[in-house]
């Protein structure tokens, strides 16, 4: 089978044009920062978890986030019900950035 291809939608705005991921730092975001999901129809933002958001999955169900104060980890946070998943990158040098594959099950990071 062919290899999965990266999703080219690194924008914080989901491809439906009605969903955006946001990050808040400083006093409002807390010590690790906060990841939010917001619909553009005017509803309030929903806090998903700690960190800085990097990418929203193509299916809109997951956000990759950097946890801020933990340098060798990435988190995949659900946009709905479910548990976050932690990915440890011990011994690796990580440069900020991540992109989803089209299947929304895999991602690439630098």
mmCIF file of C-alpha atoms in Angstrom:
data_model
loop_
_atom_site.group_PDB
_atom_site.id
_atom_site.type_symbol
_atom_site.label_atom_id
_atom_site.label_comp_id
_atom_site.label_asym_id
_atom_site.label_seq_id
_atom_site.Cartn_x
_atom_site.Cartn_y
_atom_site.Cartn_z
ATOM 1 C CA UNK A 1 0.000 0.000 0.000
ATOM 2 C CA UNK A 2 1.210 3.558 -0.588
ATOM 3 C CA UNK A 3 2.779 5.513 2.261
ATOM 4 C CA UNK A 4 0.476 8.013 3.974
ATOM 5 C CA UNK A 5 0.969 11.586 2.845
ATOM 6 C CA UNK A 6 1.265 14.590 5.177
ATOM 7 C CA UNK A 7 -1.804 16.755 5.542
ATOM 8 C CA UNK A 8 -0.937 20.171 4.193
ATOM 9 C CA UNK A 9 -3.372 22.002 6.475
ATOM 10 C CA UNK A 10 -1.027 23.382 9.137
ATOM 11 C CA UNK A 11 -3.269 26.387 9.558
ATOM 12 C CA UNK A 12 -4.965 26.838 12.942
ATOM 13 C CA UNK A 13 -8.254 27.182 11.007
ATOM 14 C CA UNK A 14 -9.874 23.867 10.163
ATOM 15 C CA UNK A 15 -10.688 23.260 6.514
ATOM 16 C CA UNK A 16 -14.423 23.712 7.146
ATOM 17 C CA UNK A 17 -13.675 27.377 7.938
ATOM 18 C CA UNK A 18 -15.776 27.121 11.114
ATOM 19 C CA UNK A 19 -13.278 25.756 13.642
ATOM 20 C CA UNK A 20 -10.045 27.237 14.955
ATOM 21 C CA UNK A 21 -7.452 26.130 17.511
ATOM 22 C CA UNK A 22 -5.963 28.783 19.776
ATOM 23 C CA UNK A 23 -3.218 28.975 22.359
ATOM 24 C CA UNK A 24 -3.056 31.293 25.325
ATOM 25 C CA UNK A 25 0.054 32.003 27.363
ATOM 26 C CA UNK A 26 0.928 34.275 30.256
ATOM 27 C CA UNK A 27 -1.422 34.765 33.170
ATOM 28 C CA UNK A 28 -4.494 33.657 31.224
ATOM 29 C CA UNK A 29 -2.931 30.463 29.942
ATOM 30 C CA UNK A 30 -1.265 29.278 33.126
ATOM 31 C CA UNK A 31 2.271 27.996 33.647
ATOM 32 C CA UNK A 32 2.145 25.595 30.670
ATOM 33 C CA UNK A 33 -0.150 27.606 28.422
ATOM 34 C CA UNK A 34 -3.613 26.501 27.301
ATOM 35 C CA UNK A 35 -5.019 24.935 24.137
ATOM 36 C CA UNK A 36 -8.498 26.029 23.042
ATOM 37 C CA UNK A 37 -10.949 25.037 20.316
ATOM 38 C CA UNK A 38 -13.419 27.624 19.092
ATOM 39 C CA UNK A 39 -16.201 27.585 16.538
ATOM 40 C CA UNK A 40 -16.444 30.728 14.415
ATOM 41 C CA UNK A 41 -20.224 31.064 14.846
ATOM 42 C CA UNK A 42 -19.607 32.993 18.078
ATOM 43 C CA UNK A 43 -19.692 30.346 20.806
ATOM 44 C CA UNK A 44 -17.176 30.463 23.627
ATOM 45 C CA UNK A 45 -13.800 28.768 23.267
ATOM 46 C CA UNK A 46 -13.458 25.327 24.883
ATOM 47 C CA UNK A 47 -10.259 24.627 26.807
ATOM 48 C CA UNK A 48 -8.836 21.287 25.687
ATOM 49 C CA UNK A 49 -5.704 21.099 27.825
ATOM 50 C CA UNK A 50 -2.240 22.445 28.609
ATOM 51 C CA UNK A 51 0.373 23.500 26.080
ATOM 52 C CA UNK A 52 0.785 25.288 22.780
ATOM 53 C CA UNK A 53 -1.305 23.999 19.866
ATOM 54 C CA UNK A 54 0.619 22.929 16.759
ATOM 55 C CA UNK A 55 -1.850 21.256 14.409
ATOM 56 C CA UNK A 56 -5.492 20.178 14.134
ATOM 57 C CA UNK A 57 -6.023 16.727 12.573
ATOM 58 C CA UNK A 58 -7.723 16.469 9.150
ATOM 59 C CA UNK A 59 -10.776 14.840 10.755
ATOM 60 C CA UNK A 60 -10.957 17.603 13.401
ATOM 61 C CA UNK A 61 -10.803 15.130 16.285
ATOM 62 C CA UNK A 62 -7.250 15.749 17.619
ATOM 63 C CA UNK A 63 -4.818 18.573 18.317
ATOM 64 C CA UNK A 64 -1.060 18.094 18.598
ATOM 65 C CA UNK A 65 0.318 20.306 21.378
ATOM 66 C CA UNK A 66 3.672 21.066 22.961
ATOM 67 C CA UNK A 67 3.393 20.896 26.741
ATOM 68 C CA UNK A 68 5.472 24.025 27.320
ATOM 69 C CA UNK A 69 7.544 23.194 30.381
ATOM 70 C CA UNK A 70 8.290 19.587 29.367
ATOM 71 C CA UNK A 71 10.850 19.799 26.527
ATOM 72 C CA UNK A 72 10.880 16.230 25.213
ATOM 73 C CA UNK A 73 7.153 15.513 24.863
ATOM 74 C CA UNK A 74 4.208 16.095 22.574
ATOM 75 C CA UNK A 75 0.578 15.570 23.474
ATOM 76 C CA UNK A 76 -2.304 14.608 21.220
ATOM 77 C CA UNK A 77 -5.438 16.080 22.762
ATOM 78 C CA UNK A 78 -8.973 15.069 21.718
ATOM 79 C CA UNK A 79 -11.305 17.872 20.630
ATOM 80 C CA UNK A 80 -14.223 15.922 22.110
ATOM 81 C CA UNK A 81 -14.517 13.192 24.716
ATOM 82 C CA UNK A 82 -11.468 11.042 25.383
ATOM 83 C CA UNK A 83 -8.020 10.998 26.938
ATOM 84 C CA UNK A 84 -4.906 12.854 25.815
ATOM 85 C CA UNK A 85 -2.001 10.767 24.564
ATOM 86 C CA UNK A 86 1.579 11.550 25.526
ATOM 87 C CA UNK A 87 4.515 10.965 23.169
ATOM 88 C CA UNK A 88 7.988 10.940 24.730
ATOM 89 C CA UNK A 89 10.974 11.844 22.621
ATOM 90 C CA UNK A 90 13.711 11.120 25.136
ATOM 91 C CA UNK A 91 17.190 11.491 23.716
ATOM 92 C CA UNK A 92 15.930 13.297 20.620
ATOM 93 C CA UNK A 93 16.474 16.917 19.710
ATOM 94 C CA UNK A 94 13.067 18.356 18.870
ATOM 95 C CA UNK A 95 12.377 21.489 16.819
ATOM 96 C CA UNK A 96 8.869 22.945 17.312
ATOM 97 C CA UNK A 97 6.460 21.818 14.660
ATOM 98 C CA UNK A 98 4.262 18.867 13.741
ATOM 99 C CA UNK A 99 1.965 17.951 10.872
ATOM 100 C CA UNK A 100 -0.775 15.344 10.596
ATOM 101 C CA UNK A 101 -0.937 12.628 7.962
ATOM 102 C CA UNK A 102 -4.174 12.476 5.926
ATOM 103 C CA UNK A 103 -5.416 9.462 7.900
ATOM 104 C CA UNK A 104 -5.545 11.492 11.180
ATOM 105 C CA UNK A 105 -3.847 8.520 12.892
ATOM 106 C CA UNK A 106 -0.205 9.480 12.351
ATOM 107 C CA UNK A 107 1.821 12.677 12.504
ATOM 108 C CA UNK A 108 5.312 13.870 11.683
ATOM 109 C CA UNK A 109 7.494 16.089 13.829
ATOM 110 C CA UNK A 110 10.924 17.645 13.329
#
